[in-house]
Amino acid sequence: MTRTSSSTETPTPGVPPARGVPEATVARLPLYLRALTALVERGVATVSSEELATSAGVNSAKLRKDLSYLGSYGTRGVGYEVDFLRHQISREIGLTQDWAVVIVGIGNLGHALANYGGFASRGFRIAALVDADPKRTGEKVAGLEVRHTDELEQLINDLDIHIGVVATPARAAQPVCDRLVAAGVTSILNFAPAIVQVPEGVDLRKVDLSTELQILAYHEQRKNGAALALTAEQAAELAEAVNG
Amino acid sequence: MTRTSSSTETPTPGVPPARGVPEATVARLPLYLRALTALVERGVATVSSEELATSAGVNSAKLRKDLSYLGSYGTRGVGYEVDFLRHQISREIGLTQDWAVVIVGIGNLGHALANYGGFASRGFRIAALVDADPKRTGEKVAGLEVRHTDELEQLINDLDIHIGVVATPARAAQPVCDRLVAAGVTSILNFAPAIVQVPEGVDLRKVDLSTELQILAYHEQRKNGAALALTAEQAAELAEAVNG
DNA sequence: GCAACTTTGTGCACGCCTTCACAAGTGTCC
DNA sequence: GGACACTTGTGAAGGCGTGCACAAAGTTGC
Ligand SMILES: NC(=O)c1ccc[n+]([C@@H]2O[C@H](COP(=O)([O-])OP(=O)(O)OC[C@H]3O[C@@H](n4cnc5c(N)ncnc54)[C@H](O)[C@@H]3O)[C@@H](O)[C@H]2O)c1
Ligand SMILES: NC(=O)c1ccc[n+]([C@@H]2O[C@H](COP(=O)([O-])OP(=O)(O)OC[C@H]3O[C@@H](n4cnc5c(N)ncnc54)[C@H](O)[C@@H]3O)[C@@H](O)[C@H]2O)c1
């Protein structure tokens, strides 16, 4: 993915600093952006790494190191200018342009996503809604008409869509992703609980509800008296271990 | 209620192996579980680490090491017995019991979550739906009646709920989490784009849609000709860099 | 202009996670 | 019964991320 070192290619010009920002840092930039936006709304002009770190829920050293990958945007003895820093992070992430997004699968979740206001306010524009069910086509959702899957490639092309959101049943996820990629989409956010393969150069992220719940359950099981979680079989195993 | 060691220093009996499974491994167990379930449905009886790893989308050495934390459940020269391994992982995660879940905030997303069938099939039972809006109380969603926030504590107590899902607006997330925790919930899954603080001993995970999209946008910006993403300001900076 | 104070940016050490590579088992075939 | 083929389980190495601690750099007050 981070194949910036090609012999003939220039080292990614156009987006000035940007060289090799660690993935862990990239994942936190949206967090900082959100905290900064809240500060702007409260009318705060300057913020120290300590304050910003607290409101973003991270360690202040980590915050400073993260920001240092973008450049030296702070002033020693003072802190960071809120609005300026926000702009820099925004630019780094690529939120100065707006991204056209297609949502595939307009069921329960697809409806919620389409109606969600949090996209537009963050630089993402839902450009198309697509479903395979003819009964859904034509339906208006959040001011957009649901189109049939047959039109997927056409829409991606016409509307210059680079980002796809998949909210179909798990079974359909791989074929849908294949079509998205073939049509030119290079970033996919997948909500379906399926393992999807995509070619090199395509970014795939997944939001997996049941995985999250299962991780919680794992820890939960180890908290409030593990004895409560004893099944008959487990109790037998335990007894055997203790007696043997 | 911080660590598993309450008064007696017993090394957590009841859940046999379980000792210090790395967090990264825990996060992958649900993935393996899903792959195994798919194999069961296809009638496969035995699987090698190589095959299972491929279908789970991970490195086979990593898979074997992950499984080794649970115990030696494989047979050299053969592989893993699908159904047996699935049961072991299931038990490790704590899916042999079913967990009661409360969803707070029955708006767009809350409705989708409530109607989602993927909970029950994975050991989670939606036990209560709660909203602050009196207009929503009484409404039937997925066979459950939406209750008013006033009843939150009562419901958590009566239904022995340990897991809470927060789907309220960001502003309400912290107060709602505070109430959940005060009422005895020790695991929270938060969908609201807010930084929430919880006391030690409470697990908080977040699903953050806009963060995911922003991470995709970051990488997207660096792919297809960064030149396209040039703003006037950036072009000036670039020109300066090249000329100077 | 200087001293005291504040806060950034980063070198460094530590720990976790990933991956390779291989010895140690297990089943099969003759 | 023994050689062979296969697969697990794990030691060791390398890479990445985190957080401490501090020097460098800037501001304020006099
Ligand atoms: N509902 C939730 O809260 C929720 C939560 C987490 C994950 N998910 C996952 O998200 C996905 C969607 O969930 P849902 O509850 O909206 O399901 P749903 O059945 O309500 O909606 C699925 C939609 O996808 C459409 N579809 C099916 N095949 C398609 C194809 N090949 N191309 C285009 N559209 C197609 C269907 O017509 C339907 O409208 C599922 O994989 C589910 O597991 C849902
Ligand atoms: N809709 C989506 O697809 C989506 C996607 C990602 C994140 N989110 C986030 O999830 C949250 C919910 O989104 P939504 O689209 O469902 O919003 P929504 O406005 O449709 O629903 C919010 C619900 O929460 C209820 N509520 C408000 N305050 C409450 C309180 N103190 N206690 C209990 N209930 C309360 C409201 O009455 C309303 O029914 C938001 O924070 C949103 O940013 C939504």
XYZ file of C-alpha atoms (C1' of nucleotides) and ligand atoms in Angstrom:
636
model
C 0.000 0.000 0.000
C 2.600 2.562 1.037
C 4.586 1.951 -2.111
C 5.885 5.505 -2.415
C 9.376 4.345 -3.349
C 9.079 3.786 -7.069
C 12.150 4.527 -9.169
C 10.719 7.065 -11.580
C 7.910 8.440 -9.499
C 8.240 11.656 -7.588
C 7.782 11.306 -3.839
C 4.142 12.389 -3.829
C 4.160 16.116 -4.455
C 1.141 18.317 -4.029
C 0.473 17.371 -0.446
C 3.529 18.906 1.158
C 4.740 17.220 4.356
C 2.732 14.003 4.492
C 5.694 11.665 4.154
C 5.193 8.433 6.003
C 2.723 9.388 8.648
C 2.310 6.252 10.792
C -0.991 4.482 10.402
C -1.708 4.784 14.114
C -1.321 8.536 13.819
C -3.597 8.749 10.790
C -6.270 6.945 12.772
C -6.107 9.595 15.490
C -6.156 12.669 13.273
C -9.972 12.596 12.935
C -10.138 12.531 16.717
C -8.012 15.640 17.019
C -10.016 17.289 14.308
C -13.204 16.689 16.237
C -11.733 18.041 19.459
C -10.454 21.118 17.640
C -13.835 21.737 16.046
C -15.421 21.657 19.481
C -12.867 24.226 20.670
C -13.555 26.489 17.717
C -17.241 26.401 18.541
C -16.451 27.375 22.107
C -14.437 30.285 20.780
C -11.070 29.072 22.050
C -8.180 30.531 20.055
C -5.160 28.708 21.447
C -4.685 25.322 23.035
C -1.774 23.502 24.643
C -0.938 19.911 23.812
C -1.941 19.002 27.341
C -5.449 20.461 27.030
C -6.027 19.146 23.539
C -4.778 15.711 24.518
C -7.152 15.595 27.463
C -10.156 16.512 25.385
C -9.179 13.966 22.749
C -8.576 11.307 25.366
C -4.922 10.619 24.598
C -1.497 11.127 26.118
C -0.032 14.590 25.502
C 3.330 13.237 24.338
C 1.558 11.074 21.817
C -0.429 14.030 20.585
C 2.706 16.125 20.112
C 4.468 13.329 18.301
C 1.458 12.802 16.059
C 1.298 16.481 15.174
C 5.036 16.599 14.570
C 4.576 14.259 11.617
C 2.515 16.928 9.911
C 4.980 19.723 10.576
C 5.908 22.165 13.314
C 2.623 23.920 13.719
C 2.903 24.818 17.380
C 4.557 27.676 19.209
C 6.734 26.789 22.166
C 5.644 28.448 25.338
C 2.193 29.063 23.868
C 0.599 26.037 22.238
C -1.290 25.561 19.003
C -3.533 28.031 17.250
C -6.821 26.148 17.157
C -8.154 27.277 13.823
C -4.836 26.991 12.042
C -4.169 23.500 13.352
C -7.640 22.414 12.426
C -7.067 23.579 8.913
C -3.762 21.758 8.655
C -5.199 18.460 9.857
C -8.207 18.921 7.640
C -5.954 19.383 4.656
C -3.758 16.458 5.634
C -6.730 14.136 5.744
C -8.044 15.506 2.479
C -11.181 17.141 3.761
C -10.674 20.329 1.830
C -12.233 18.649 -1.152
C -15.486 16.809 -0.788
C -15.702 13.127 -1.535
C -18.549 11.532 -3.424
C -19.770 8.334 -1.780
C -22.015 5.563 -3.019
C -23.977 3.415 -0.586
C -24.783 -0.081 -1.811
C -27.595 -1.918 -0.044
C -30.407 0.312 1.159
C -31.929 -1.869 3.868
C -32.128 -1.140 7.576
C -28.593 0.069 7.861
C -28.411 1.679 4.442
C -31.421 3.841 5.306
C -29.836 4.955 8.560
C -26.588 5.800 6.819
C -28.343 7.688 4.044
C -30.274 9.748 6.567
C -27.223 10.396 8.680
C -26.224 14.046 8.745
C -22.704 13.368 9.928
C -21.409 12.755 6.431
C -21.952 16.091 4.811
C -20.707 17.997 7.813
C -17.379 16.241 7.465
C -16.625 16.570 3.781
C -18.418 13.507 2.476
C -21.308 13.751 0.077
C -23.644 10.864 -0.517
C -23.864 10.906 -4.282
C -25.776 7.704 -4.978
C -27.841 4.979 -3.342
C -27.948 1.557 -4.975
C -29.919 -1.616 -4.245
C -30.453 -4.892 -6.074
C -34.104 -5.204 -5.090
C -36.369 -3.794 -7.828
C -38.956 -3.036 -5.158
C -36.563 -0.520 -3.614
C -35.545 1.237 -6.804
C -37.243 4.542 -7.274
C -37.798 5.010 -3.570
C -36.685 8.377 -2.264
C -34.344 8.250 0.706
C -32.898 11.409 2.183
C -33.741 13.290 -0.989
C -31.996 10.803 -3.253
C -33.616 8.248 -5.498
C -32.504 4.654 -4.988
C -31.046 3.291 -8.207
C -30.782 -0.276 -9.373
C -27.509 -2.183 -9.133
C -27.375 -2.377 -12.926
C -26.533 1.307 -12.953
C -23.689 0.999 -10.444
C -20.801 1.302 -12.899
C -22.463 4.138 -14.750
C -23.056 6.109 -11.575
C -19.512 5.629 -10.306
C -18.182 6.861 -13.583
C -20.523 9.797 -14.070
C -20.338 11.067 -10.516
C -16.594 10.472 -10.121
C -17.063 8.295 -7.055
C -13.979 6.950 -5.329
C -15.483 5.758 -2.048
C -18.020 2.988 -1.629
C -19.990 1.952 1.439
C -21.242 -1.627 1.477
C -24.362 -2.383 3.530
C -25.594 -5.491 1.778
C -26.023 -8.936 3.335
C -22.712 -10.720 3.926
C -23.184 -13.031 0.963
C -23.313 -10.132 -1.481
C -20.347 -8.242 -0.045
C -17.571 -9.807 -2.131
C -19.324 -9.543 -5.503
C -20.385 -5.975 -4.740
C -16.833 -5.033 -3.788
C -15.507 -6.636 -6.951
C -17.857 -4.536 -9.020
C -17.012 -1.378 -7.116
C -13.312 -1.962 -7.666
C -13.767 -2.842 -11.334
C -15.681 0.398 -11.796
C -12.886 2.456 -10.273
C -13.645 2.710 -6.569
C -10.416 2.566 -4.561
C -11.717 2.921 -0.999
C -14.392 0.752 0.569
C -16.073 0.798 3.936
C -17.708 -2.552 4.572
C -20.472 -3.101 7.133
C -21.261 -6.663 6.147
C -19.831 -9.370 8.399
C -17.773 -11.007 5.683
C -14.099 -11.333 4.852
C -13.614 -9.496 1.608
C -10.537 -9.607 -0.606
C -9.526 -6.582 -2.627
C -6.558 -6.053 -4.944
C -3.449 -4.088 -3.985
C -3.991 -0.373 -4.099
C -7.544 -0.567 -2.843
C -8.168 0.333 0.774
C -10.738 -1.686 2.620
C -11.926 -0.926 6.109
C -14.638 -2.707 7.967
C -17.072 -1.782 10.680
C -18.007 -4.934 12.440
C -20.663 -4.648 15.070
C -20.770 -8.223 16.249
C -17.001 -8.369 16.550
C -17.087 -5.329 18.796
C -19.774 -6.870 20.964
C -17.886 -10.125 21.181
C -14.755 -8.348 22.341
C -16.828 -6.691 25.035
C -18.326 -10.046 25.978
C -14.867 -11.557 26.319
C -13.833 -8.982 28.879
C -17.226 -9.011 30.535
C -16.952 -12.720 31.115
C -13.738 -12.184 33.046
C -15.125 -9.460 35.235
C -18.136 -10.144 37.401
C -17.392 -13.481 38.980
C -16.304 -15.894 36.326
C -18.120 -18.520 38.366
C -21.399 -17.174 37.036
C -20.293 -18.113 33.584
C -19.755 -21.735 34.471
C -21.558 -24.206 32.303
C -21.962 -27.764 33.476
C -19.184 -28.863 31.169
C -16.830 -26.172 32.379
C -17.588 -27.002 35.960
C -16.665 -30.613 35.229
C -13.387 -29.534 33.643
C -12.618 -27.344 36.593
C -13.400 -30.051 39.094
C -11.166 -32.441 37.211
C -8.329 -29.939 37.195
C -8.639 -29.294 40.902
C -8.978 -32.935 41.903
C -6.442 -34.350 39.461
C -13.623 -3.878 40.427
C -10.470 -3.227 38.479
C -8.660 -6.492 37.928
C -9.845 -10.024 38.144
C -8.102 -10.435 41.467
C -10.695 -9.403 43.993
C -9.790 -10.660 47.447
C -8.403 -14.137 46.985
C -5.489 -14.312 44.590
C -6.976 -17.201 42.653
C -5.972 -16.974 39.005
C -9.522 -16.708 37.648
C -10.986 -20.159 37.844
C -14.082 -21.146 35.962
C -12.810 -20.170 32.564
C -9.968 -22.651 32.250
C -7.076 -21.577 29.989
C -7.742 -17.921 29.326
C -4.591 -16.665 30.971
C -3.427 -13.391 29.465
C -4.680 -13.669 25.945
C -3.225 -10.644 24.107
C -5.729 -7.984 23.177
C -4.831 -8.261 19.502
C -5.678 -11.933 19.646
C -9.001 -11.334 21.368
C -9.937 -8.954 18.581
C -9.364 -11.682 16.012
C -11.216 -14.495 17.745
C -14.613 -13.347 16.422
C -13.118 -13.440 12.951
C -12.023 -17.032 13.350
C -15.368 -17.898 14.814
C -17.112 -16.542 11.761
C -14.835 -18.418 9.385
C -15.371 -21.624 11.337
C -19.129 -21.172 11.297
C -19.000 -20.830 7.527
C -16.997 -24.069 7.340
C -19.488 -25.889 9.551
C -22.278 -24.802 7.240
C -20.331 -26.160 4.283
C -19.981 -29.451 6.107
C -16.205 -29.288 6.463
C -14.970 -31.398 9.391
C -11.267 -30.565 9.578
C -9.263 -27.535 8.594
C -5.560 -26.682 8.529
C -4.197 -23.437 9.912
C -3.280 -22.473 6.377
C -6.818 -22.865 5.074
C -8.468 -21.267 8.052
C -6.025 -18.386 7.964
C -6.764 -17.757 4.313
C -10.495 -17.695 4.844
C -10.089 -15.394 7.821
C -7.720 -13.143 5.934
C -4.709 -13.470 8.218
C -1.236 -14.973 8.271
C -1.215 -18.666 9.200
C 1.540 -18.299 11.780
C -0.461 -15.595 13.463
C -3.518 -17.804 13.504
C -1.616 -20.677 15.098
C -0.107 -18.416 17.709
C -3.497 -16.924 18.472
C -5.035 -20.358 18.923
C -2.122 -21.502 21.039
C -3.138 -18.962 23.683
C -6.387 -20.867 24.136
C -4.767 -24.268 24.386
C -3.450 -27.000 22.123
C -6.584 -27.763 20.230
C -5.007 -28.906 16.963
C -3.607 -32.212 15.795
C -0.213 -32.149 14.114
C -0.280 -33.563 10.659
C -4.045 -33.073 10.466
C -5.241 -29.657 11.503
C -8.139 -28.518 13.652
C -11.486 -30.155 14.097
C -13.841 -27.436 12.927
C -16.734 -27.962 15.289
C -14.578 -28.538 18.336
C -12.454 -25.441 17.693
C -15.526 -23.366 17.117
C -16.901 -24.466 20.452
C -13.642 -23.641 22.227
C -13.457 -20.144 20.785
C -17.129 -19.609 21.470
C -16.597 -20.534 25.091
C -13.475 -18.413 25.353
C -15.339 -15.339 24.158
C -18.235 -16.098 26.446
C -20.857 -16.825 23.833
C -22.128 -19.930 25.567
C -24.268 -17.708 27.717
C -26.412 -15.032 26.149
C -25.895 -11.416 27.006
C -28.699 -8.979 27.594
C -28.169 -5.671 25.813
C -29.866 -2.305 26.149
C -29.906 0.149 23.257
C -30.164 3.798 24.253
C -31.327 6.244 21.580
C -33.854 4.806 19.147
C -33.414 7.143 16.208
C -32.215 6.265 12.722
C -29.372 4.115 13.887
C -31.123 2.734 16.944
C -33.933 1.435 14.762
C -31.498 -0.270 12.413
C -29.671 -1.861 15.316
C -32.874 -3.021 16.957
C -34.033 -4.625 13.719
C -30.684 -6.212 13.062
C -30.808 -9.971 13.215
C -27.095 -10.421 13.650
C -27.295 -9.956 17.405
C -29.362 -12.915 18.432
C -27.516 -15.275 16.129
C -24.308 -14.455 17.963
C -25.367 -14.767 21.568
C -26.619 -11.251 22.193
C -30.192 -10.538 23.109
C -31.665 -7.087 22.857
C -33.473 -6.827 26.158
C -34.529 -3.186 26.187
C -34.852 -0.103 24.001
C -34.702 3.310 25.649
C -35.209 6.837 24.357
C -35.558 10.243 25.997
C -38.165 11.502 23.575
C -41.682 10.948 24.996
C -42.987 10.763 21.427
C -40.970 7.613 20.900
C -41.905 5.825 24.094
C -44.491 3.145 23.582
C -43.537 2.639 19.970
C -42.943 -0.986 19.051
C -39.619 -1.686 17.376
C -38.623 -5.218 16.461
C -41.221 -6.572 18.843
C -40.004 -4.535 21.772
C -41.642 -1.511 23.275
C -39.485 1.599 23.516
C -39.224 2.698 27.152
C -38.500 6.107 28.542
C -35.062 7.010 29.843
C -36.517 7.390 33.311
C -36.818 3.630 33.488
C -33.215 2.993 32.451
C -31.845 2.054 35.864
C -34.855 -0.098 36.655
C -34.556 -2.018 33.394
C -30.826 -2.608 33.783
C -31.433 -3.967 37.234
C -34.454 -6.093 36.485
C -33.133 -7.588 33.276
C -29.581 -8.085 34.545
C -28.094 -6.056 31.727
C -24.321 -5.716 31.548
C -23.870 -4.375 28.047
C -25.124 -1.023 26.759
C -25.224 0.323 23.229
C -25.293 4.104 22.893
C -26.890 5.566 19.762
C -27.844 9.001 21.019
C -26.603 12.324 19.654
C -23.007 13.079 20.645
C -24.048 15.608 23.248
C -25.967 13.011 25.229
C -23.334 10.284 25.072
C -21.406 11.157 28.243
C -24.424 11.591 30.525
C -26.005 8.424 29.165
C -22.796 6.467 29.751
C -22.572 7.849 33.268
C -26.050 6.604 33.994
C -25.385 3.222 32.442
C -22.282 2.790 34.556
C -23.984 3.971 37.717
C -26.727 1.424 37.114
C -24.256 -1.412 36.792
C -23.394 -1.677 33.111
C -19.720 -2.566 32.673
C -19.407 -2.761 28.890
C -20.438 -0.026 26.481
C -20.456 0.196 22.716
C -20.675 3.816 21.655
C -21.800 4.961 18.212
C -21.917 8.649 18.992
C -18.986 10.706 17.749
C -17.925 11.876 21.187
C -15.027 11.236 23.525
C -16.490 9.532 26.527
C -14.762 8.903 29.857
C -15.593 5.845 31.916
C -14.166 4.638 35.231
C -11.628 1.842 35.531
C -13.174 -1.565 35.172
C -15.656 -0.469 32.552
C -14.893 -1.377 28.954
C -15.757 1.163 26.340
C -15.478 0.554 22.636
C -16.535 2.913 19.914
C -17.720 2.527 16.379
C -16.940 5.715 14.582
C -18.199 5.989 11.063
C -16.796 9.368 10.161
C -13.372 8.453 11.506
C -13.329 5.416 9.257
C -14.281 7.489 6.260
C -11.665 10.079 7.071
C -8.971 7.432 7.240
C -10.065 6.227 3.825
C -10.004 9.787 2.529
C -6.468 10.244 3.802
C -5.199 7.314 1.778
C -7.405 8.173 -1.164
C -5.873 11.609 -1.360
C -2.455 10.058 -1.777
C -3.461 7.676 -4.505
C -4.965 8.941 -7.694
C -2.727 11.837 -8.632
C -2.230 14.006 -5.627
C -2.082 16.876 -8.104
C -5.849 16.719 -8.381
C -6.056 17.591 -4.741
C -4.011 20.751 -5.127
C -5.547 23.853 -3.689
C -4.222 27.229 -4.699
C -2.341 27.468 -1.438
C -0.794 24.062 -1.808
C 0.191 24.813 -5.396
C 1.988 27.932 -4.183
C 3.827 25.967 -1.523
C 4.834 23.374 -4.079
C 6.043 25.942 -6.553
C 8.106 27.571 -3.861
C 9.648 24.250 -2.889
C 10.538 23.408 -6.468
C 11.908 26.821 -7.374
C 13.693 27.541 -4.136
C 18.292 42.995 27.554
C 18.021 39.394 30.875
C 15.983 35.964 33.896
C 12.207 33.041 34.935
C 8.634 30.457 33.139
C 5.980 27.825 29.767
C 5.398 24.510 26.184
C 6.908 22.260 22.073
C 9.473 18.711 19.489
C 12.099 14.501 19.897
C 15.781 10.940 21.422
C 15.405 6.833 23.738
C 13.978 2.698 26.001
C 10.529 -0.530 26.636
C 6.883 -3.689 25.411
C 3.626 -5.611 22.251
C 2.731 -7.699 17.883
C 4.005 -9.929 13.701
C 6.491 -13.103 10.962
C 9.901 -16.530 9.896
C 11.663 -20.845 10.408
C 11.951 -25.250 12.359
C 11.698 -29.015 15.778
C 8.283 -31.969 17.501
C 4.330 -34.709 16.835
C 0.791 -37.323 13.996
C -1.159 -40.042 10.300
C -0.312 -42.912 6.099
C 1.575 -46.149 3.086
C 4.125 -49.933 2.044
C 7.542 -51.474 11.818
C 9.781 -47.821 9.545
C 10.194 -44.101 6.256
C 7.742 -40.250 4.507
C 4.667 -36.436 4.203
C 2.212 -33.162 6.580
C 0.927 -29.764 10.133
C 1.102 -27.831 14.633
C 3.202 -25.117 18.316
C 6.805 -21.949 19.527
C 11.619 -19.671 19.988
C 13.698 -15.790 18.230
C 14.170 -11.547 15.613
C 12.578 -7.436 13.807
C 9.277 -3.603 13.508
C 6.013 -0.500 15.293
C 3.855 2.279 18.790
C 3.927 4.398 23.355
C 5.352 7.315 26.947
C 9.113 9.400 29.652
C 12.118 12.970 30.142
C 14.576 16.838 28.583
C 16.788 20.284 25.642
C 15.439 23.842 22.550
C 12.646 27.674 21.675
C 9.511 31.010 22.641
C 6.981 34.456 25.924
C 6.399 37.481 29.801
C 7.854 40.728 33.269
C 10.898 43.984 34.825
N -28.893 -3.295 10.679
C -27.838 -3.109 11.450
O -27.915 -2.443 12.468
C -26.559 -3.727 11.121
C -25.534 -3.615 12.021
C -24.286 -4.159 11.731
C -24.093 -4.798 10.534
N -25.089 -4.933 9.674
C -24.804 -5.592 8.411
O -25.067 -4.675 7.395
C -25.633 -5.347 6.298
C -26.985 -4.763 6.003
O -27.814 -4.901 7.122
P -29.349 -4.535 7.049
O -29.902 -4.726 8.407
O -29.484 -3.195 6.419
O -29.908 -5.679 6.071
P -31.171 -5.573 5.129
O -31.506 -6.946 4.710
O -32.214 -4.731 5.768
O -30.657 -4.763 3.859
C -29.842 -5.323 2.886
C -30.128 -4.624 1.564
O -29.163 -4.993 0.599
C -29.829 -5.243 -0.628
N -29.002 -6.125 -1.434
C -28.907 -7.466 -1.363
N -28.026 -7.924 -2.263
C -27.569 -6.846 -2.935
C -26.660 -6.687 -3.996
N -25.993 -7.697 -4.520
N -26.430 -5.435 -4.446
C -27.069 -4.386 -3.899
N -27.932 -4.490 -2.888
C -28.188 -5.709 -2.415
C -31.159 -5.814 -0.250
O -32.085 -5.605 -1.280
C -31.491 -5.002 1.000
O -32.194 -3.829 0.687
C -25.726 -6.807 6.687
O -24.580 -7.466 6.168
C -25.679 -6.775 8.169
O -25.082 -7.941 8.687
C -26.327 -4.393 9.942
N -27.487 7.239 11.458
C -26.316 6.741 11.182
O -26.136 6.045 10.192
C -25.171 6.988 12.084
C -23.945 6.529 11.689
C -22.853 6.724 12.528
C -23.006 7.373 13.703
N -24.198 7.813 14.066
C -24.322 8.464 15.358
O -25.220 7.719 16.120
C -25.988 8.584 16.914
C -27.432 8.410 16.573
O -27.646 8.695 15.224
P -29.091 8.767 14.616
O -28.949 9.029 13.181
O -29.848 7.591 15.038
O -29.672 10.065 15.326
P -31.217 10.390 15.650
O -31.292 11.816 15.960
O -32.046 9.834 14.573
O -31.521 9.549 16.950
C -31.088 9.914 18.206
C -32.094 9.412 19.222
O -31.554 9.560 20.533
C -32.595 10.049 21.378
N -31.988 10.727 22.511
C -31.503 11.981 22.588
N -31.017 12.227 23.805
C -31.200 11.122 24.535
C -30.911 10.768 25.870
N -30.282 11.607 26.689
N -31.244 9.536 26.285
C -31.843 8.673 25.457
N -32.129 8.946 24.178
C -31.812 10.157 23.718
C -33.416 10.941 20.510
O -34.715 11.071 21.026
C -33.407 10.190 19.189
O -34.461 9.286 19.097
C -25.501 9.972 16.643
O -24.544 10.335 17.609
C -24.848 9.837 15.304
O -23.808 10.779 15.160
C -25.294 7.632 13.289
